[in-house]
Amino acid sequence: MEPNSDLHPLPLCVVCFDILSNDAMKSSKIERHFQSKHKNLANKPIEYFERMRNDMRKQVITMKKMTIEDKSLLKASYLVALQIAKNKKPYTIGEDLIKPCMLQAGEVVLGKQAVKKLKEIPMSANTIKRRIEEMADDIENQVITMVKNSPFYSIQLDESTDVSNKALLLCFVRVEYGGGLQEELLCSLNLPGRTTSSEIFEVLDSYFQKHGIEWKKCIGICTDGAANMVGHLSGIVAKVKNVGHPDILSTHCILHREQLASKKMSPELHEVLSDVIKIVNHIRHKALNSRLFESLCEEMGSQYTHLLLHAEVRWLSRGKILTRLFTLREEVKLFFQQQNNVKFQELLFNDEWVAKLAYLADIFSLLNELNISIQGQLKDVFTVRDKMDAFQKKILLWQTRLAEEDLQMFQHFDEYMKEKDVNQRVVAIVQQHLESLTESFCRYFPKKEDPRHGNMWIIDPFAANNENNKLNMSEKESLIDLSSDSSLKTKFLELSKSHFWLYVKNEYPLLSEKAMKIFIQFSNTYLCEKTFLRSQLLRHGTGLS
């Protein structure tokens, strides 16, 4: 008899491998087992049974080794599937490309012995598909658990059409997790019919009910501002308020508002922008023209050899398109001279038109920089609003300097105006556009919707001017206690604002909850737009540059 485990030493017969009870170790019972099942081995010497015991031990070691190797092969298979999913490659690439490369590299670097192990890694298309689906299900379950365990959460919603003309609804969620805030994709849902508010809410509500997610914990919804999302009576927000609670904060994506604010311009500037798109399309949309223009730029030793196409799916891509055309204006002018294109030649020889182009290139580049600065993950409403206010103040400063005939803030426009004798009427058009921008920003970002109003104590609880806040008496007393704690002031300087308020959660729960309900709000639908943008860029074959 042999114990079958180090932790639970039960008797094990080395002949038939039967596991017996501890009571079977008695001599009489061992003899009875032997006589009843192995009587034919009665004349075997003791060495025979010792050899069987040693063979059994070797089998156990071999099984353990095989189990360890199987786990490593399984893990390797999952790691390959993960990289395939991250890089959006077809499932077949594992078996058709990755595995052959691994085997060839392994044989050269590690030897033929290693190749035998690598060959056993499962990488068939079905296996990769199954691995990715399993990982996706596991991640989804983790996110759902995070949402359920969080005291409250906010979501951003957007719907669009993918490359197969299917309507998709994306829902990203922001929750408290691990002492900070975390953003994750909660779900991507198909909209089988129309994209009305009723159908969108029905699909989303079914998902929430299926997974036990409570609408009452939802404290904020950020959308693109479309009527089916923010309609007062029948929009998504209104329907969520009916099933959740009426205090849910609805946010119009600040990226969309910034884009809307920058669209308005005078007919003179709008005409220039239309002409630019026509010029770019004339060169880029015809393969022959594109090749001839590239050859011309190479001959002239130009910095660039291509114009950039305008794509509505990009955020304010006009800045780069206009700047590229302005940079290559001499090359474009020569190209149209060679083609005898009188219409476009007249535009590029018109100093006033080129001056307007230079200004548009500068202002849209600045708007593009602003837009990029408010994109990204975990952007809170305070930081984003600070950037918008700073840009509005810059516009006012530019207007003042423009009145003083100082154009340094617009690099290309300033250089061209000094180089050419351009009619000052262009300066008046620029001044008018800046005034229009100021009005648009004030309309889309009104002071009454400023999240900082009454909430400055969240940004800096140790500031001296925290009297004008939206706190009751108990919360004001807690704020006084917090602001008087010098050790917490040191911690405030070390941590981010959201991490700080979670840090004091146990000591000052009321203040922490109030602050986190602001920080957890989405300021834009960047995550949804980014996801849709990637699919559209893959479809149209356009780049981000």
Coordinates of C-alpha atoms in Angstrom, one line a residue:
M1 CA 0.0 0.0 0.0
E2 CA 1.1 3.6 -0.8
P3 CA -0.3 6.9 0.4
N4 CA -2.0 8.7 -2.5
S5 CA -1.4 12.3 -1.3
D6 CA 0.9 14.2 0.9
L7 CA -1.9 16.1 2.5
H8 CA -4.4 13.3 2.8
P9 CA -2.4 10.0 3.2
L10 CA -5.1 7.4 2.1
P11 CA -3.9 3.8 1.3
L12 CA -3.4 3.1 -2.4
C13 CA -2.9 -0.3 -3.9
V14 CA 0.1 -0.3 -6.2
V15 CA -1.4 -3.2 -8.2
C16 CA -5.0 -2.1 -8.9
F17 CA -4.7 1.5 -7.8
D18 CA -7.8 1.2 -5.6
I19 CA -8.0 3.9 -2.9
L20 CA -8.9 2.3 0.4
S21 CA -9.9 3.7 3.8
N22 CA -7.4 4.3 6.6
D23 CA -8.9 1.4 8.4
A24 CA -7.7 -0.9 5.6
M25 CA -4.1 -0.6 6.8
K26 CA -4.8 -3.3 9.4
S27 CA -2.9 -6.4 8.5
S28 CA -6.0 -8.6 8.3
K29 CA -7.7 -6.2 5.9
I30 CA -4.6 -5.8 3.7
E31 CA -4.4 -9.6 3.5
R32 CA -8.1 -9.9 2.7
H33 CA -7.7 -7.4 -0.2
F34 CA -4.7 -9.2 -1.5
Q35 CA -6.3 -12.6 -1.4
S36 CA -9.5 -11.5 -3.0
K37 CA -8.1 -9.4 -5.9
H38 CA -4.4 -10.4 -6.4
K39 CA -4.2 -14.0 -5.3
N40 CA -2.3 -14.9 -8.5
L41 CA 0.6 -12.7 -7.3
A42 CA 1.1 -14.5 -4.0
N43 CA 4.4 -16.1 -5.2
K44 CA 6.0 -12.9 -6.5
P45 CA 9.0 -11.6 -4.6
I46 CA 9.0 -8.3 -2.7
E47 CA 11.2 -6.7 -5.4
Y48 CA 8.2 -7.1 -7.8
F49 CA 5.9 -4.9 -5.7
E50 CA 8.7 -2.4 -5.0
R51 CA 9.2 -2.0 -8.7
M52 CA 5.4 -1.5 -9.3
R53 CA 5.5 1.2 -6.5
N54 CA 8.4 3.0 -8.2
D55 CA 6.7 2.9 -11.6
M56 CA 3.5 4.4 -10.1
R57 CA 5.5 7.3 -8.6
K58 CA 7.1 8.0 -12.0
Q59 CA 3.7 8.1 -13.6
V60 CA 2.5 10.7 -11.0
I61 CA 5.6 12.9 -11.8
T62 CA 5.0 12.5 -15.6
M63 CA 1.3 13.5 -15.2
K64 CA 2.2 16.6 -13.1
K65 CA 4.8 17.6 -15.8
M66 CA 2.2 17.2 -18.6
T67 CA -0.3 19.3 -16.6
I68 CA 2.2 22.1 -16.2
E69 CA 3.1 22.0 -19.9
D70 CA -0.5 22.0 -20.9
K71 CA -1.1 25.1 -18.8
S72 CA 1.8 26.9 -20.4
L73 CA 0.6 26.0 -23.9
L74 CA -2.9 27.2 -23.0
K75 CA -1.6 30.5 -21.7
A76 CA 0.5 31.0 -24.8
S77 CA -2.6 30.4 -27.0
Y78 CA -4.5 33.0 -25.1
L79 CA -1.7 35.5 -25.3
V80 CA -1.5 35.1 -29.1
A81 CA -5.3 35.5 -29.3
L82 CA -5.1 38.7 -27.2
Q83 CA -2.6 40.3 -29.6
I84 CA -4.7 39.3 -32.6
A85 CA -7.7 40.9 -31.0
K86 CA -5.8 44.1 -30.0
N87 CA -4.5 44.5 -33.5
K88 CA -7.8 43.7 -35.2
K89 CA -6.4 41.0 -37.4
P90 CA -8.3 38.0 -38.8
Y91 CA -8.5 34.8 -36.8
T92 CA -6.6 32.8 -39.5
I93 CA -3.4 34.9 -39.0
G94 CA -2.5 32.8 -36.0
E95 CA -2.2 29.5 -38.0
D96 CA -1.2 31.1 -41.3
L97 CA 1.5 33.6 -40.2
I98 CA 2.2 33.8 -36.5
K99 CA 2.8 30.1 -35.8
P100 CA 5.1 29.5 -38.8
C101 CA 7.2 32.6 -37.8
M102 CA 7.4 31.3 -34.2
L103 CA 8.6 27.9 -35.4
Q104 CA 11.2 29.3 -37.8
A105 CA 12.5 31.8 -35.2
G106 CA 12.4 29.2 -32.5
E107 CA 14.5 26.7 -34.5
V108 CA 17.1 29.3 -35.3
V109 CA 17.4 30.8 -31.8
L110 CA 16.4 28.0 -29.4
G111 CA 16.9 24.8 -31.4
K112 CA 14.8 22.0 -32.7
Q113 CA 13.8 20.8 -29.2
A114 CA 12.0 24.1 -28.5
V115 CA 10.2 23.8 -31.9
K116 CA 8.5 20.6 -30.7
K117 CA 6.9 22.4 -27.8
L118 CA 5.9 25.4 -29.9
K119 CA 4.2 23.2 -32.4
E120 CA 1.8 22.1 -29.7
I121 CA 0.4 25.6 -29.1
P122 CA -3.1 25.6 -30.5
M123 CA -3.6 28.5 -33.0
S124 CA -6.3 27.4 -35.4
A125 CA -8.9 30.0 -36.5
N126 CA -11.7 28.3 -34.4
T127 CA -9.4 28.2 -31.4
I128 CA -8.4 31.9 -31.7
K129 CA -12.1 32.8 -32.1
R130 CA -13.1 30.8 -29.0
R131 CA -10.3 32.4 -27.0
I132 CA -11.2 35.9 -27.9
E133 CA -14.9 35.3 -27.1
E134 CA -14.0 33.8 -23.8
M135 CA -11.7 36.8 -22.9
A136 CA -14.4 39.2 -24.1
D137 CA -17.1 37.5 -21.9
D138 CA -14.7 37.6 -18.9
I139 CA -13.9 41.3 -19.4
E140 CA -17.6 42.1 -19.7
N141 CA -18.4 40.2 -16.5
Q142 CA -15.6 42.1 -14.7
V143 CA -17.0 45.5 -15.9
I144 CA -20.5 44.6 -14.9
T145 CA -19.3 43.6 -11.5
M146 CA -17.4 46.9 -11.2
V147 CA -20.6 48.8 -12.1
K148 CA -22.7 46.8 -9.6
N149 CA -20.2 47.4 -6.8
S150 CA -19.7 51.1 -7.4
P151 CA -22.0 53.4 -5.4
F152 CA -22.9 55.3 -8.5
Y153 CA -21.8 55.5 -12.2
S154 CA -22.1 57.7 -15.3
I155 CA -22.4 56.7 -18.9
Q156 CA -21.7 58.1 -22.4
L157 CA -23.8 57.0 -25.3
D158 CA -23.6 57.3 -29.0
E159 CA -25.0 55.5 -32.0
S160 CA -23.5 55.1 -35.5
T161 CA -23.5 52.9 -38.5
D162 CA -20.6 50.4 -39.1
V163 CA -19.0 49.2 -42.3
S164 CA -21.8 46.7 -42.9
N165 CA -24.5 49.4 -42.5
K166 CA -25.6 48.0 -39.1
A167 CA -26.6 50.5 -36.5
L168 CA -24.6 50.2 -33.3
L169 CA -25.1 51.7 -29.9
L170 CA -22.0 52.1 -27.8
C171 CA -22.2 52.6 -24.0
F172 CA -19.1 53.5 -22.0
V173 CA -19.2 53.7 -18.2
R174 CA -17.1 55.5 -15.6
V175 CA -17.0 54.1 -12.0
E176 CA -15.1 54.2 -8.8
Y177 CA -12.6 51.3 -8.7
G178 CA -9.4 50.6 -6.9
G179 CA -9.1 54.0 -5.2
G180 CA -9.7 55.9 -8.4
L181 CA -11.9 56.4 -11.4
Q182 CA -12.0 53.9 -14.3
E183 CA -13.6 54.1 -17.8
E184 CA -14.6 50.9 -19.6
L185 CA -16.7 49.8 -22.6
L186 CA -19.9 48.4 -21.0
C187 CA -21.6 47.2 -24.1
S188 CA -21.9 47.4 -27.9
L189 CA -25.5 46.7 -28.9
N190 CA -27.1 46.2 -32.3
L191 CA -30.1 48.4 -33.2
P192 CA -32.1 46.1 -35.5
G193 CA -34.6 48.7 -36.8
R194 CA -34.8 52.4 -36.5
T195 CA -32.6 54.5 -34.2
T196 CA -35.4 56.3 -32.4
S197 CA -35.2 57.1 -28.7
S198 CA -37.7 54.4 -27.9
E199 CA -35.8 51.6 -29.7
I200 CA -32.4 52.7 -28.4
F201 CA -33.7 52.8 -24.8
E202 CA -35.5 49.4 -25.2
V203 CA -32.3 47.8 -26.3
L204 CA -30.2 49.4 -23.6
D205 CA -32.7 48.8 -20.8
S206 CA -33.0 45.1 -21.7
Y207 CA -29.2 44.8 -21.4
F208 CA -29.3 46.5 -18.0
Q209 CA -32.1 44.3 -16.7
K210 CA -30.5 41.1 -18.0
H211 CA -27.3 41.9 -16.1
G212 CA -28.9 43.4 -13.0
I213 CA -27.5 46.9 -13.4
E214 CA -29.6 49.5 -11.5
W215 CA -30.6 52.7 -13.3
K216 CA -30.9 54.4 -9.9
K217 CA -27.2 54.4 -9.5
C218 CA -26.7 56.3 -12.8
I219 CA -26.1 59.9 -12.0
G220 CA -25.0 61.2 -15.4
I221 CA -25.4 60.7 -19.2
C222 CA -23.2 62.3 -21.8
T223 CA -24.5 62.3 -25.4
D224 CA -23.8 64.1 -28.7
G225 CA -26.8 66.3 -28.2
A226 CA -29.0 64.7 -30.9
A227 CA -32.8 65.0 -30.4
N228 CA -33.3 61.3 -29.9
M229 CA -30.8 61.5 -27.0
V230 CA -31.7 64.7 -25.2
G231 CA -35.3 65.3 -26.1
H232 CA -37.1 66.7 -23.0
L233 CA -40.2 64.5 -23.4
S234 CA -39.1 61.3 -25.3
G235 CA -35.3 61.4 -25.5
I236 CA -33.1 58.7 -24.0
V237 CA -32.2 61.0 -21.0
A238 CA -35.9 61.6 -20.3
K239 CA -36.6 57.8 -20.3
V240 CA -33.7 57.1 -18.1
K241 CA -34.9 59.7 -15.6
N242 CA -38.3 57.9 -15.5
V243 CA -36.8 54.6 -14.6
G244 CA -33.9 56.0 -12.5
H245 CA -34.2 59.3 -10.7
P246 CA -35.0 62.8 -12.0
D247 CA -31.7 64.3 -10.8
I248 CA -29.6 62.6 -13.5
L249 CA -27.3 65.2 -15.1
S250 CA -27.4 65.3 -18.9
T251 CA -24.3 66.6 -20.6
H252 CA -23.9 67.7 -24.2
C253 CA -20.5 66.5 -25.4
I254 CA -18.1 69.4 -25.2
L255 CA -16.2 68.2 -28.3
H256 CA -19.4 68.5 -30.4
R257 CA -20.2 71.9 -28.9
E258 CA -16.7 73.1 -29.7
Q259 CA -17.0 71.9 -33.3
L260 CA -20.4 73.6 -33.7
A261 CA -19.1 76.8 -32.2
S262 CA -16.2 76.9 -34.8
K263 CA -18.4 76.1 -37.9
K264 CA -19.9 79.6 -38.2
M265 CA -18.0 81.9 -40.5
S266 CA -18.6 84.7 -43.0
P267 CA -19.5 83.9 -46.6
E268 CA -16.0 85.2 -47.7
L269 CA -14.2 82.7 -45.5
H270 CA -16.6 79.9 -46.3
E271 CA -16.1 80.4 -50.0
V272 CA -12.3 80.1 -49.5
L273 CA -12.8 76.8 -47.6
S274 CA -15.0 75.4 -50.4
D275 CA -12.4 76.4 -53.0
V276 CA -9.7 74.6 -50.9
I277 CA -11.7 71.4 -50.9
K278 CA -12.2 71.6 -54.7
I279 CA -8.5 72.1 -55.3
V280 CA -7.5 69.2 -53.1
N281 CA -10.1 66.9 -54.6
H282 CA -9.1 67.8 -58.1
I283 CA -5.5 66.7 -57.4
R284 CA -6.1 63.8 -55.0
H285 CA -9.2 62.1 -56.5
K286 CA -7.5 61.5 -59.9
A287 CA -4.7 59.0 -59.8
L288 CA -2.8 60.7 -62.7
N289 CA -3.0 64.1 -61.1
S290 CA -1.8 62.7 -57.8
R291 CA 1.2 61.1 -59.4
L292 CA 2.1 64.2 -61.5
F293 CA 1.8 66.4 -58.4
E294 CA 4.0 64.1 -56.4
S295 CA 6.7 64.1 -59.1
L296 CA 6.5 67.9 -59.3
C297 CA 7.0 68.2 -55.5
E298 CA 10.0 65.8 -55.6
E299 CA 11.6 67.8 -58.4
M300 CA 11.2 71.1 -56.4
G301 CA 12.5 69.5 -53.2
S302 CA 9.3 70.3 -51.3
Q303 CA 8.8 69.4 -47.7
Y304 CA 5.7 67.4 -48.6
T305 CA 4.6 65.5 -51.7
H306 CA 0.9 65.1 -51.0
L307 CA -2.1 67.2 -50.1
L308 CA -4.3 65.9 -47.4
L309 CA -7.9 64.9 -48.0
H310 CA -10.7 66.3 -45.9
A311 CA -12.7 63.7 -43.9
E312 CA -15.7 64.6 -41.8
V313 CA -14.9 61.7 -39.5
R314 CA -11.8 63.5 -38.2
W315 CA -12.1 66.1 -35.5
L316 CA -11.4 69.4 -37.1
S317 CA -9.0 68.0 -39.7
R318 CA -9.4 71.3 -41.7
G319 CA -6.4 72.8 -39.8
K320 CA -3.9 70.3 -41.2
I321 CA -5.5 70.3 -44.7
L322 CA -5.4 74.1 -44.9
T323 CA -1.9 74.3 -43.5
R324 CA -0.6 71.7 -46.0
L325 CA -2.2 73.6 -49.0
F326 CA -0.7 76.9 -47.8
T327 CA 2.7 75.3 -47.4
L328 CA 2.5 73.8 -51.0
R329 CA 0.8 76.8 -52.6
E330 CA 3.7 77.5 -55.0
E331 CA 3.8 73.8 -56.1
V332 CA 0.0 73.8 -56.6
K333 CA 0.2 77.0 -58.5
L334 CA 2.8 75.6 -60.9
F335 CA 0.8 72.4 -61.3
F336 CA -2.3 74.2 -62.5
Q337 CA -0.1 76.4 -64.8
Q338 CA 1.1 73.2 -66.4
Q339 CA -2.5 72.0 -66.7
N340 CA -3.8 75.4 -68.0
N341 CA -6.4 75.4 -65.3
V342 CA -7.3 79.1 -65.3
K343 CA -9.9 78.9 -62.6
F344 CA -7.6 77.6 -59.8
Q345 CA -4.7 79.6 -61.1
E346 CA -6.7 82.8 -60.5
L347 CA -7.3 81.8 -57.0
L348 CA -3.7 81.1 -56.1
F349 CA -2.5 84.3 -57.8
N350 CA -5.0 86.3 -55.8
D351 CA -3.1 87.6 -52.8
E352 CA -6.3 88.4 -50.9
W353 CA -7.5 84.8 -51.4
V354 CA -4.2 83.3 -50.2
A355 CA -4.2 85.7 -47.2
K356 CA -7.6 84.3 -46.2
L357 CA -6.3 80.8 -46.7
A358 CA -3.3 81.6 -44.4
Y359 CA -5.7 82.9 -41.7
L360 CA -8.0 79.9 -41.9
A361 CA -5.0 77.6 -41.7
D362 CA -3.9 79.4 -38.5
I363 CA -7.3 79.6 -36.7
F364 CA -8.3 76.0 -37.5
S365 CA -4.9 74.8 -36.3
L366 CA -5.5 76.6 -33.0
L367 CA -9.0 75.2 -32.8
N368 CA -7.6 71.7 -33.5
E369 CA -5.0 72.1 -30.7
L370 CA -7.9 73.1 -28.3
N371 CA -9.9 70.1 -29.4
I372 CA -7.1 67.6 -28.9
S373 CA -6.3 69.1 -25.5
I374 CA -9.9 68.3 -24.3
Q375 CA -9.8 64.8 -25.7
G376 CA -8.6 61.7 -23.8
Q377 CA -9.6 59.4 -21.0
L378 CA -10.7 60.5 -17.5
K379 CA -11.1 64.2 -18.5
D380 CA -13.1 65.9 -15.7
V381 CA -15.5 68.7 -16.3
F382 CA -13.4 71.2 -14.4
T383 CA -10.3 70.8 -16.5
V384 CA -12.2 70.9 -19.8
R385 CA -14.1 74.0 -18.8
D386 CA -10.8 75.7 -17.8
K387 CA -9.4 75.1 -21.2
M388 CA -12.5 76.4 -22.9
D389 CA -12.5 79.6 -20.8
A390 CA -8.8 80.1 -21.6
F391 CA -9.4 79.9 -25.3
Q392 CA -12.3 82.4 -25.1
K393 CA -9.9 84.8 -23.3
K394 CA -7.3 84.3 -26.0
I395 CA -9.9 85.2 -28.7
L396 CA -10.5 88.5 -26.9
L397 CA -6.8 89.1 -26.7
W398 CA -6.4 88.4 -30.4
Q399 CA -9.1 90.9 -31.2
T400 CA -7.3 93.6 -29.2
R401 CA -4.0 92.9 -30.8
L402 CA -5.6 92.7 -34.3
A403 CA -7.0 96.2 -33.7
E404 CA -3.4 97.3 -33.0
E405 CA -2.3 95.7 -36.3
D406 CA -0.3 93.0 -34.4
L407 CA -0.7 89.6 -36.2
Q408 CA 1.9 87.6 -34.4
M409 CA -0.6 85.1 -32.9
F410 CA -1.4 83.9 -36.5
Q411 CA 2.0 82.8 -37.8
H412 CA 1.2 82.1 -41.5
F413 CA -1.2 85.0 -41.8
D414 CA 1.4 87.4 -40.3
E415 CA 4.2 86.2 -42.6
Y416 CA 2.1 86.5 -45.7
M417 CA 0.7 89.9 -44.8
K418 CA 4.3 91.2 -44.4
E419 CA 5.4 89.5 -47.6
K420 CA 2.6 90.8 -49.8
D421 CA 0.8 94.1 -50.1
V422 CA -2.7 92.8 -49.2
N423 CA -5.8 94.9 -48.9
Q424 CA -6.6 95.6 -45.3
R425 CA -10.1 94.5 -45.9
V426 CA -8.9 91.0 -45.1
V427 CA -8.0 92.2 -41.5
A428 CA -11.6 93.4 -41.1
I429 CA -12.9 90.0 -42.2
V430 CA -10.6 88.3 -39.7
Q431 CA -11.8 90.7 -36.9
Q432 CA -15.4 89.9 -37.8
H433 CA -14.7 86.1 -37.7
L434 CA -13.1 86.4 -34.2
E435 CA -16.1 88.4 -33.0
S436 CA -18.3 85.6 -34.4
L437 CA -16.3 83.0 -32.7
T438 CA -16.7 84.8 -29.4
E439 CA -20.4 84.9 -29.7
S440 CA -20.6 81.2 -30.7
F441 CA -18.5 80.1 -27.7
C442 CA -20.6 82.2 -25.3
R443 CA -23.8 80.6 -26.7
Y444 CA -22.5 77.0 -26.6
F445 CA -20.7 77.4 -23.3
P446 CA -23.0 79.7 -21.2
K447 CA -21.8 80.8 -17.7
K448 CA -25.0 79.4 -16.1
E449 CA -23.8 75.8 -17.1
D450 CA -20.4 76.3 -15.6
P451 CA -19.8 73.2 -13.3
R452 CA -17.3 75.3 -11.3
H453 CA -20.1 77.6 -10.0
G454 CA -20.5 76.8 -6.3
N455 CA -18.1 73.9 -6.6
M456 CA -14.7 75.6 -6.3
W457 CA -14.2 73.8 -3.0
I458 CA -13.9 70.6 -4.9
I459 CA -11.0 71.9 -7.0
D460 CA -9.2 73.3 -3.9
P461 CA -10.7 72.6 -0.5
F462 CA -7.9 74.5 1.2
A463 CA -8.5 77.8 -0.6
A464 CA -9.5 80.9 1.4
N465 CA -12.5 81.8 -0.8
N466 CA -14.7 78.8 -0.3
E467 CA -17.6 80.6 1.2
N468 CA -19.8 80.7 -1.9
N469 CA -20.5 77.0 -2.3
K470 CA -23.5 74.7 -2.6
L471 CA -23.1 73.0 0.8
N472 CA -25.4 72.6 3.7
M473 CA -24.4 73.5 7.3
S474 CA -23.1 70.0 8.1
E475 CA -21.0 69.8 4.9
K476 CA -19.6 73.3 5.5
E477 CA -18.5 72.3 9.0
S478 CA -16.8 69.2 7.5
L479 CA -15.1 71.3 4.9
I480 CA -13.7 73.6 7.7
D481 CA -12.3 70.5 9.5
L482 CA -10.8 69.2 6.3
S483 CA -9.2 72.5 5.3
S484 CA -7.6 72.9 8.7
D485 CA -5.9 69.5 8.5
S486 CA -2.3 70.3 7.4
S487 CA -1.5 66.6 6.8
L488 CA -4.4 66.4 4.3
K489 CA -3.1 69.5 2.6
T490 CA 0.2 67.8 1.9
K491 CA -1.8 64.8 0.6
F492 CA -3.8 67.0 -1.7
L493 CA -0.7 68.3 -3.4
E494 CA 0.6 64.7 -3.9
L495 CA -2.6 63.1 -5.4
S496 CA -4.9 64.0 -8.3
K497 CA -8.1 65.7 -7.2
S498 CA -10.3 62.6 -7.8
H499 CA -7.9 60.4 -5.9
F500 CA -7.7 62.8 -3.0
W501 CA -11.5 62.9 -2.5
L502 CA -11.6 59.1 -2.6
Y503 CA -8.7 59.1 -0.1
V504 CA -10.8 61.1 2.4
K505 CA -13.9 59.0 1.8
N506 CA -14.0 57.3 5.2
E507 CA -13.2 60.5 7.2
Y508 CA -15.4 62.9 5.2
P509 CA -18.0 60.7 3.4
L510 CA -20.5 63.5 2.7
L511 CA -17.9 65.8 1.0
S512 CA -16.3 62.9 -0.8
E513 CA -19.6 61.6 -2.3
K514 CA -20.6 65.1 -3.4
A515 CA -17.2 65.7 -5.1
M516 CA -17.1 62.3 -6.7
K517 CA -20.5 62.8 -8.2
I518 CA -19.0 65.7 -10.2
F519 CA -15.8 64.0 -11.1
I520 CA -17.5 60.9 -12.3
Q521 CA -19.4 62.8 -14.9
F522 CA -18.3 62.5 -18.6
S523 CA -17.5 65.8 -20.2
N524 CA -17.5 64.4 -23.8
T525 CA -18.2 61.3 -25.9
Y526 CA -14.6 60.9 -26.8
L527 CA -14.5 57.1 -26.2
C528 CA -17.5 56.5 -28.4
E529 CA -16.2 58.8 -31.1
K530 CA -12.8 57.2 -31.0
T531 CA -14.2 53.7 -31.4
F532 CA -16.5 54.7 -34.3
L533 CA -13.6 56.8 -35.9
R534 CA -11.3 53.8 -36.0
S535 CA -13.9 51.7 -37.9
Q536 CA -14.6 54.5 -40.4
L537 CA -10.9 55.1 -41.0
L538 CA -10.4 51.4 -41.7
R539 CA -13.3 51.6 -44.2
H540 CA -12.2 54.7 -46.0
G541 CA -8.5 54.0 -45.8
T542 CA -7.6 57.4 -44.4
G543 CA -5.0 58.2 -41.8
L544 CA -4.9 60.4 -38.7
S545 CA -2.1 62.6 -39.9

